[in-house]
Amino acid sequence: MILFYLTIPAFIIFFVSFFEIDKAKKILPYSSFLVLLPIIYLFLVDKPYNLIGDYMIATKLNTYVLLVSSIVAIGVILSLITLDKRVKISKKGYIQFYRFFATFWLGLTVSILSNNMGIYWIGLELATLSTVYMIKTNLSKRSISEAWNYMIVGTIAISLVLFGIILIYASAKPVLAEDAMNFQLLLENIKYIKSKTLFEIGFLMVSLGMFIKMGFFPMSLWLANIERASYYPIAALFSGILESAILVGFFNFSSLAMKINPSGVFAFVFIYAFLTLFIITFLLFKAKDFIRLFSLSGIEHMVIITLFWVSGAHFAALLHFGAHAFLKPALFLSSGILEFKKKYNFAGTLKGFGGFYGNLFYYLVGFLILAVISLPPSPMFFSEIYGISAIFSIALKSKYMLLVLTFVLLFLFLLSIIFYKFIQVYQSMKYEGEEVEKVVYVNEILSICIFALATLSLLSPLAFNYLKGIYE
Amino acid sequence: MMINFSIGIFLATLIVSILSTRLLKLIFWYGVNSFFLGLLAIFIGFKQGDSVLIFSGVITLIFKAFTIPYYLKKFAIKFNLKRDVESDVKVHFNVMLIPVLIVFSFYLVSPFAHTVGQNSNYVAISISSLFLSLLLLIEHISVAPKIVGFLLMENSLFLLGITATGGMPMLIELGVFFDLMMAIVVINLLLKEERAI
């Protein structure tokens, strides 16, 4: 029943999209708030809480991820009200955007709550296919070509994930029979698996698929290109919801793999993360528009989250994850406003905002940009302190202490280049270029306010205690 | 005997698909590939007494061997897709690449061959099919052969599911079929919009 309540807002959007969307789109943000009621209930009940047998369950981890992704969905729905004032979109395109957004949301809710690898994959695939059409709503040749790109690369990534799942299932089936797909049972019985190599190859394939989907090395630019070619709320959905579902899958799969070969998993993710960050830093330094800048920075943050997770700094990873999931969609939605007059330009984009909403937007964008580069009191500042110290403690116990420490220092050096780039862009936005008058709509400012408040709420003792309690 | 025959034809049709230069032929070979995949699932299902696998085989025959190729052919005519689908990789390179990928798959399976028992050769063929369909997907620039490559990749994963695990749970099989249908709907919509522009 709870699952039904959780999916009601998505179903409402889906059905409303068959009727007059112009009037209904103003009601949809209110109906989307309904999703918070069952989530609050899930926070209050004892966990794990079975939603559909043991196929779908609410754990402390996925309830948190569900809350984060639902807040992102609410914020995006709110900003969609004035999408037609920001971009050129046909009425049919608008309707279909809502319809596929509902399918996307539904798919990812299923993925996040699934306790079964197969169901997790089905939800993710459903969301991937819906995204293809959302990219396509922007009627341009480039967006069509990027939609096909997404279809092909997304399919390769998701097929690798399925390939890995089949191998993991094959390795665990002699022990658990058909329950070998159940995450929790597998975690409890992982030590009885005889074919560890088969499991490890499976995990490797799953990770590669997920890394491709998150834009890790060597597929670092495809995501940024797709986000550039599509309407800006799609980038917000990617960073806030799709990547949340992929990360929750990575958390589950890597928790299994860490029980078998923790040092192997750490080494694999560490090398992969370093290579990705190395490439991303240079691409980000050359970025000439907001969407690419934020998209590449999103990959940087996912690198950090995965690295913290496999280092055992679960609290840091989850705090960073929450902050990333709120800050990035807010920045992508802001970029729709900042780029309204001219794309591929940073200079003076923060000038020309007048009135109460304009001034509020000016300060909020400043807050978001400074928070995303981990300036205190951003939650990212604390997560990075905790996470880096966890990696240091691993290095101190390791045989390869000097090697790990050297890589950590290089890592910090690359992060400082990204920090410099963001400061440079922020200064250019504020002090360079010409002043052109710009408008901010109420719904847009409300949406960004939700994200800013949600980010700040991560610093509350309640949030800290909950996140610490997830893996205690 | 019939299992060996079906899996052999499955691999053979996949190799022919890679070497095909005409779109409708490619779709035809996809249909044949799916047909033998369906038969394979039915044979293994009967051998193991697994009704779920027999059901999956029947669905594969209906949808993948007949319905999807029929609609793909219809889309090709309706949207006037380019029929000449020569790959970017030259045939003589393909002829060398295909056996290399197959041999590499057998090498890849060797560390865990003992855990899948008698099926280790089938698993190796499934993995090589996956690599071959990936090759088909990346060696073409035009969209239509990429779609067929994606569908063949899905067939290879289904084959891997049958051979490595003795069949996936029914719920998952149905979910994968549902996603495949959704993919066809999205492909249709994309082609329609592409024509509109």
mmCIF file of C-alpha atoms in Angstrom, chain A residues 187-466:
data_model
loop_
_atom_site.group_PDB
_atom_site.id
_atom_site.type_symbol
_atom_site.label_atom_id
_atom_site.label_comp_id
_atom_site.label_asym_id
_atom_site.label_seq_id
_atom_site.Cartn_x
_atom_site.Cartn_y
_atom_site.Cartn_z
ATOM 1 C CA LEU A 187 24.891 -9.967 1.855
ATOM 2 C CA GLU A 188 24.201 -12.366 4.738
ATOM 3 C CA ASN A 189 25.357 -15.450 2.791
ATOM 4 C CA ILE A 190 28.117 -14.025 0.642
ATOM 5 C CA LYS A 191 30.814 -15.983 2.477
ATOM 6 C CA TYR A 192 29.307 -19.279 1.281
ATOM 7 C CA ILE A 193 29.751 -18.417 -2.416
ATOM 8 C CA LYS A 194 32.210 -20.867 -3.926
ATOM 9 C CA SER A 195 32.938 -19.158 -7.233
ATOM 10 C CA LYS A 196 34.405 -15.895 -6.014
ATOM 11 C CA THR A 197 36.038 -15.190 -9.414
ATOM 12 C CA LEU A 198 32.663 -15.352 -11.166
ATOM 13 C CA PHE A 199 31.222 -12.963 -8.587
ATOM 14 C CA GLU A 200 34.147 -10.574 -8.994
ATOM 15 C CA ILE A 201 33.851 -10.540 -12.802
ATOM 16 C CA GLY A 202 30.127 -9.857 -12.315
ATOM 17 C CA PHE A 203 30.847 -6.952 -9.961
ATOM 18 C CA LEU A 204 33.428 -5.600 -12.395
ATOM 19 C CA MET A 205 30.856 -5.594 -15.225
ATOM 20 C CA VAL A 206 28.158 -4.000 -13.040
ATOM 21 C CA SER A 207 30.597 -1.288 -11.936
ATOM 22 C CA LEU A 208 31.772 -0.614 -15.493
ATOM 23 C CA GLY A 209 28.152 -0.240 -16.647
ATOM 24 C CA MET A 210 27.359 2.120 -13.801
ATOM 25 C CA PHE A 211 30.555 4.119 -14.321
ATOM 26 C CA ILE A 212 29.732 4.587 -18.016
ATOM 27 C CA LYS A 213 26.259 5.754 -17.034
ATOM 28 C CA MET A 214 27.721 8.233 -14.548
ATOM 29 C CA GLY A 215 30.165 9.591 -17.145
ATOM 30 C CA PHE A 216 33.368 8.155 -15.665
ATOM 31 C CA PHE A 217 36.543 7.513 -17.680
ATOM 32 C CA PRO A 218 36.675 6.969 -20.671
ATOM 33 C CA MET A 219 33.116 8.162 -21.407
ATOM 34 C CA SER A 220 33.499 11.504 -19.681
ATOM 35 C CA LEU A 221 32.066 13.860 -22.264
ATOM 36 C CA TRP A 222 28.991 12.041 -23.557
ATOM 37 C CA LEU A 223 26.807 13.001 -20.578
ATOM 38 C CA ALA A 224 27.809 16.674 -20.760
ATOM 39 C CA ASN A 225 27.054 16.773 -24.508
ATOM 40 C CA ILE A 226 23.639 15.209 -23.995
ATOM 41 C CA GLU A 227 22.762 17.586 -21.175
ATOM 42 C CA ARG A 228 23.875 20.529 -23.327
ATOM 43 C CA ALA A 229 21.671 19.421 -26.230
ATOM 44 C CA SER A 230 18.541 18.860 -24.150
ATOM 45 C CA TYR A 231 16.386 21.203 -22.071
ATOM 46 C CA TYR A 232 18.026 22.239 -18.797
ATOM 47 C CA PRO A 233 15.565 20.436 -16.397
ATOM 48 C CA ILE A 234 16.780 17.123 -17.875
ATOM 49 C CA ALA A 235 20.259 17.798 -16.563
ATOM 50 C CA ALA A 236 18.675 18.493 -13.155
ATOM 51 C CA LEU A 237 16.816 15.171 -13.296
ATOM 52 C CA PHE A 238 19.968 13.322 -14.321
ATOM 53 C CA SER A 239 22.051 14.697 -11.484
ATOM 54 C CA GLY A 240 19.396 14.578 -8.785
ATOM 55 C CA ILE A 241 17.398 11.419 -9.449
ATOM 56 C CA LEU A 242 18.968 9.153 -12.089
ATOM 57 C CA GLU A 243 22.429 9.354 -10.581
ATOM 58 C CA SER A 244 20.931 8.799 -7.098
ATOM 59 C CA ALA A 245 19.421 5.519 -8.292
ATOM 60 C CA ILE A 246 22.686 4.464 -9.925
ATOM 61 C CA LEU A 247 24.622 5.336 -6.777
ATOM 62 C CA VAL A 248 22.255 3.397 -4.516
ATOM 63 C CA GLY A 249 22.861 0.393 -6.794
ATOM 64 C CA PHE A 250 26.600 0.930 -6.587
ATOM 65 C CA PHE A 251 26.350 1.119 -2.775
ATOM 66 C CA ASN A 252 24.507 -2.215 -2.689
ATOM 67 C CA PHE A 253 26.758 -4.048 -5.161
ATOM 68 C CA SER A 254 29.993 -2.707 -3.679
ATOM 69 C CA SER A 255 28.854 -3.651 -0.150
ATOM 70 C CA LEU A 256 28.616 -7.241 -1.436
ATOM 71 C CA ALA A 257 31.976 -7.098 -3.201
ATOM 72 C CA MET A 258 33.694 -5.518 -0.180
ATOM 73 C CA LYS A 259 32.796 -8.627 1.835
ATOM 74 C CA ILE A 260 34.710 -10.770 -0.661
ATOM 75 C CA ASN A 261 37.699 -8.660 -1.623
ATOM 76 C CA PRO A 262 37.808 -5.230 0.096
ATOM 77 C CA SER A 263 41.332 -4.269 -0.966
ATOM 78 C CA GLY A 264 40.620 -5.295 -4.588
ATOM 79 C CA VAL A 265 37.453 -3.181 -4.694
ATOM 80 C CA PHE A 266 39.258 -0.211 -3.130
ATOM 81 C CA ALA A 267 42.164 -0.461 -5.591
ATOM 82 C CA PHE A 268 39.844 -0.815 -8.605
ATOM 83 C CA VAL A 269 37.623 2.139 -7.649
ATOM 84 C CA PHE A 270 40.584 4.265 -6.543
ATOM 85 C CA ILE A 271 42.450 3.847 -9.875
ATOM 86 C CA TYR A 272 39.250 4.357 -11.885
ATOM 87 C CA ALA A 273 38.309 7.416 -9.811
ATOM 88 C CA PHE A 274 41.743 8.950 -10.197
ATOM 89 C CA LEU A 275 41.778 8.485 -13.975
ATOM 90 C CA THR A 276 38.291 10.012 -14.216
ATOM 91 C CA LEU A 277 39.162 13.005 -12.047
ATOM 92 C CA PHE A 278 42.345 13.582 -14.035
ATOM 93 C CA ILE A 279 40.395 13.797 -17.321
ATOM 94 C CA ILE A 280 37.465 15.693 -15.807
ATOM 95 C CA THR A 281 39.650 18.418 -14.316
ATOM 96 C CA PHE A 282 41.051 19.396 -17.710
ATOM 97 C CA LEU A 283 37.690 19.162 -19.465
ATOM 98 C CA LEU A 284 36.120 21.264 -16.722
ATOM 99 C CA PHE A 285 38.893 23.852 -16.919
ATOM 100 C CA LYS A 286 38.134 24.301 -20.629
ATOM 101 C CA ALA A 287 34.316 24.408 -20.149
ATOM 102 C CA LYS A 288 32.710 27.442 -21.776
ATOM 103 C CA ASP A 289 29.102 27.097 -20.672
ATOM 104 C CA PHE A 290 27.205 26.461 -17.452
ATOM 105 C CA ILE A 291 25.646 23.134 -18.390
ATOM 106 C CA ARG A 292 28.997 21.524 -19.278
ATOM 107 C CA LEU A 293 30.640 23.092 -16.228
ATOM 108 C CA PHE A 294 28.020 21.724 -13.834
ATOM 109 C CA SER A 295 27.776 18.405 -15.624
ATOM 110 C CA LEU A 296 31.519 17.758 -15.393
ATOM 111 C CA SER A 297 31.512 18.946 -11.797
ATOM 112 C CA GLY A 298 28.718 16.406 -11.175
ATOM 113 C CA ILE A 299 31.012 13.622 -12.418
ATOM 114 C CA GLU A 300 33.722 14.944 -10.082
ATOM 115 C CA HIS A 301 31.337 14.677 -7.125
ATOM 116 C CA MET A 302 30.253 11.163 -8.046
ATOM 117 C CA VAL A 303 33.902 10.167 -8.195
ATOM 118 C CA ILE A 304 34.300 11.545 -4.672
ATOM 119 C CA ILE A 305 31.165 9.758 -3.401
ATOM 120 C CA THR A 306 32.181 6.340 -4.797
ATOM 121 C CA LEU A 307 35.704 6.757 -3.476
ATOM 122 C CA PHE A 308 34.513 7.692 0.020
ATOM 123 C CA TRP A 309 32.102 4.753 -0.016
ATOM 124 C CA VAL A 310 34.717 2.116 -0.819
ATOM 125 C CA SER A 311 37.077 3.730 1.707
ATOM 126 C CA GLY A 312 34.542 2.867 4.395
ATOM 127 C CA ALA A 313 33.599 6.512 4.998
ATOM 128 C CA HIS A 314 29.877 5.799 4.591
ATOM 129 C CA PHE A 315 28.773 8.879 6.506
ATOM 130 C CA ALA A 316 30.963 11.139 4.359
ATOM 131 C CA ALA A 317 29.771 9.473 1.153
ATOM 132 C CA LEU A 318 26.096 9.830 2.071
ATOM 133 C CA LEU A 319 26.474 13.434 3.234
ATOM 134 C CA HIS A 320 28.291 14.280 0.015
ATOM 135 C CA PHE A 321 25.675 12.421 -1.974
ATOM 136 C CA GLY A 322 22.818 14.391 -0.385
ATOM 137 C CA ALA A 323 24.546 17.730 -0.927
ATOM 138 C CA HIS A 324 25.396 16.859 -4.533
ATOM 139 C CA ALA A 325 21.828 15.704 -5.243
ATOM 140 C CA PHE A 326 20.411 19.034 -4.004
ATOM 141 C CA LEU A 327 23.050 21.469 -5.251
ATOM 142 C CA LYS A 328 23.459 20.194 -8.805
ATOM 143 C CA PRO A 329 19.773 20.254 -9.844
ATOM 144 C CA ALA A 330 19.508 23.750 -8.320
ATOM 145 C CA LEU A 331 22.518 24.886 -10.360
ATOM 146 C CA PHE A 332 21.179 23.312 -13.548
ATOM 147 C CA LEU A 333 17.803 25.007 -13.036
ATOM 148 C CA SER A 334 19.601 28.296 -12.355
ATOM 149 C CA SER A 335 21.578 27.879 -15.564
ATOM 150 C CA GLY A 336 18.280 27.998 -17.487
ATOM 151 C CA ILE A 337 17.796 31.501 -16.046
ATOM 152 C CA LEU A 338 21.441 32.587 -16.343
ATOM 153 C CA GLU A 339 21.669 31.470 -19.976
ATOM 154 C CA PHE A 340 18.294 32.865 -20.965
ATOM 155 C CA LYS A 341 19.745 35.767 -22.965
ATOM 156 C CA LYS A 342 22.944 34.163 -24.209
ATOM 157 C CA LYS A 343 24.502 30.721 -24.079
ATOM 158 C CA TYR A 344 28.235 29.936 -23.978
ATOM 159 C CA ASN A 345 28.964 32.941 -21.819
ATOM 160 C CA PHE A 346 29.845 33.405 -18.158
ATOM 161 C CA ALA A 347 30.623 37.134 -18.094
ATOM 162 C CA GLY A 348 27.937 39.286 -16.488
ATOM 163 C CA THR A 349 25.360 36.503 -16.225
ATOM 164 C CA LEU A 350 24.719 37.393 -12.580
ATOM 165 C CA LYS A 351 24.140 41.067 -13.399
ATOM 166 C CA GLY A 352 20.772 42.629 -14.129
ATOM 167 C CA PHE A 353 18.606 40.869 -11.556
ATOM 168 C CA GLY A 354 16.382 43.423 -9.831
ATOM 169 C CA GLY A 355 13.528 43.357 -7.312
ATOM 170 C CA PHE A 356 13.044 40.966 -4.412
ATOM 171 C CA TYR A 357 13.084 37.744 -6.453
ATOM 172 C CA GLY A 358 15.996 38.903 -8.570
ATOM 173 C CA ASN A 359 18.089 39.789 -5.531
ATOM 174 C CA LEU A 360 17.182 36.546 -3.824
ATOM 175 C CA PHE A 361 18.214 34.642 -6.948
ATOM 176 C CA TYR A 362 21.510 36.556 -7.027
ATOM 177 C CA TYR A 363 22.367 35.483 -3.467
ATOM 178 C CA LEU A 364 21.104 31.934 -3.915
ATOM 179 C CA VAL A 365 23.279 31.344 -7.002
ATOM 180 C CA GLY A 366 26.266 32.669 -5.044
ATOM 181 C CA PHE A 367 25.456 30.293 -2.207
ATOM 182 C CA LEU A 368 25.042 27.320 -4.576
ATOM 183 C CA ILE A 369 28.306 27.931 -6.440
ATOM 184 C CA LEU A 370 30.321 28.426 -3.275
ATOM 185 C CA ALA A 371 28.665 25.418 -1.630
ATOM 186 C CA VAL A 372 29.406 23.140 -4.584
ATOM 187 C CA ILE A 373 33.125 23.851 -4.295
ATOM 188 C CA SER A 374 32.954 22.821 -0.636
ATOM 189 C CA LEU A 375 33.452 26.175 1.044
ATOM 190 C CA PRO A 376 32.297 26.011 4.687
ATOM 191 C CA PRO A 377 29.584 25.716 5.935
ATOM 192 C CA SER A 378 28.612 23.626 2.918
ATOM 193 C CA PRO A 379 27.863 19.966 3.808
ATOM 194 C CA MET A 380 30.445 19.110 1.147
ATOM 195 C CA PHE A 381 33.158 20.747 3.269
ATOM 196 C CA PHE A 382 32.428 18.384 6.164
ATOM 197 C CA SER A 383 32.006 15.314 3.960
ATOM 198 C CA GLU A 384 35.365 15.939 2.294
ATOM 199 C CA ILE A 385 37.109 16.368 5.656
ATOM 200 C CA TYR A 386 35.629 13.068 6.926
ATOM 201 C CA GLY A 387 36.181 11.235 3.626
ATOM 202 C CA ILE A 388 39.786 12.297 3.043
ATOM 203 C CA SER A 389 40.658 11.399 6.652
ATOM 204 C CA ALA A 390 39.155 7.921 6.051
ATOM 205 C CA ILE A 391 41.357 7.470 2.966
ATOM 206 C CA PHE A 392 44.371 8.620 5.002
ATOM 207 C CA SER A 393 43.613 6.045 7.682
ATOM 208 C CA ILE A 394 43.426 3.314 4.985
ATOM 209 C CA ALA A 395 46.757 4.551 3.584
ATOM 210 C CA LEU A 396 48.426 4.418 6.995
ATOM 211 C CA LYS A 397 47.435 0.761 7.445
ATOM 212 C CA SER A 398 48.330 -0.200 3.876
ATOM 213 C CA LYS A 399 51.528 -1.754 2.513
ATOM 214 C CA TYR A 400 51.443 0.901 -0.200
ATOM 215 C CA MET A 401 51.175 3.855 2.177
ATOM 216 C CA LEU A 402 53.433 6.184 0.217
ATOM 217 C CA LEU A 403 51.733 5.385 -3.091
ATOM 218 C CA VAL A 404 48.225 5.981 -1.733
ATOM 219 C CA LEU A 405 49.278 9.205 -0.004
ATOM 220 C CA THR A 406 50.897 10.486 -3.214
ATOM 221 C CA PHE A 407 47.702 9.783 -5.120
ATOM 222 C CA VAL A 408 45.611 11.497 -2.423
ATOM 223 C CA LEU A 409 47.795 14.602 -2.693
ATOM 224 C CA LEU A 410 47.456 14.548 -6.482
ATOM 225 C CA PHE A 411 43.728 14.136 -5.985
ATOM 226 C CA LEU A 412 43.610 17.234 -3.784
ATOM 227 C CA PHE A 413 45.681 19.144 -6.334
ATOM 228 C CA LEU A 414 43.155 18.296 -9.080
ATOM 229 C CA LEU A 415 40.288 19.366 -6.795
ATOM 230 C CA SER A 416 42.020 22.687 -6.211
ATOM 231 C CA ILE A 417 42.141 23.318 -9.995
ATOM 232 C CA ILE A 418 38.365 22.783 -10.119
ATOM 233 C CA PHE A 419 37.992 25.127 -7.120
ATOM 234 C CA TYR A 420 39.992 27.794 -8.970
ATOM 235 C CA LYS A 421 37.862 27.432 -12.114
ATOM 236 C CA PHE A 422 34.617 27.896 -10.187
ATOM 237 C CA ILE A 423 35.923 30.983 -8.387
ATOM 238 C CA GLN A 424 37.058 32.408 -11.729
ATOM 239 C CA VAL A 425 33.623 31.766 -13.260
ATOM 240 C CA TYR A 426 31.828 33.268 -10.249
ATOM 241 C CA GLN A 427 33.934 36.432 -10.428
ATOM 242 C CA SER A 428 33.319 36.680 -14.150
ATOM 243 C CA MET A 429 29.573 36.306 -13.573
ATOM 244 C CA LYS A 430 29.590 39.106 -10.998
ATOM 245 C CA TYR A 431 32.150 41.624 -12.217
ATOM 246 C CA GLU A 432 32.679 41.220 -15.963
ATOM 247 C CA GLY A 433 30.439 41.730 -18.996
ATOM 248 C CA GLU A 434 27.481 43.953 -19.659
ATOM 249 C CA GLU A 435 24.384 44.325 -17.521
ATOM 250 C CA VAL A 436 21.213 43.087 -19.209
ATOM 251 C CA GLU A 437 17.862 43.092 -17.407
ATOM 252 C CA LYS A 438 16.632 39.577 -16.538
ATOM 253 C CA VAL A 439 13.492 38.128 -14.996
ATOM 254 C CA VAL A 440 13.086 35.402 -12.402
ATOM 255 C CA TYR A 441 9.680 33.779 -11.949
ATOM 256 C CA VAL A 442 8.205 32.946 -8.526
ATOM 257 C CA ASN A 443 8.076 29.218 -9.164
ATOM 258 C CA GLU A 444 11.745 29.207 -10.181
ATOM 259 C CA ILE A 445 12.854 31.001 -7.048
ATOM 260 C CA LEU A 446 10.691 28.711 -4.907
ATOM 261 C CA SER A 447 12.250 25.688 -6.528
ATOM 262 C CA ILE A 448 15.807 26.920 -5.898
ATOM 263 C CA CYS A 449 14.857 27.875 -2.315
ATOM 264 C CA ILE A 450 13.679 24.286 -1.707
ATOM 265 C CA PHE A 451 17.055 22.975 -2.842
ATOM 266 C CA ALA A 452 18.991 25.514 -0.766
ATOM 267 C CA LEU A 453 16.971 24.747 2.376
ATOM 268 C CA ALA A 454 17.308 21.008 1.790
ATOM 269 C CA THR A 455 21.098 21.428 1.476
ATOM 270 C CA LEU A 456 21.249 23.394 4.735
ATOM 271 C CA SER A 457 19.046 20.826 6.484
ATOM 272 C CA LEU A 458 21.797 18.245 5.878
ATOM 273 C CA LEU A 459 23.828 20.121 8.491
ATOM 274 C CA SER A 460 21.209 19.611 11.203
ATOM 275 C CA PRO A 461 22.037 17.218 14.084
ATOM 276 C CA LEU A 462 18.986 15.153 13.061
ATOM 277 C CA ALA A 463 20.395 14.554 9.571
ATOM 278 C CA PHE A 464 23.907 13.880 10.907
ATOM 279 C CA ASN A 465 22.593 11.316 13.415
ATOM 280 C CA TYR A 466 20.438 9.599 10.794
#
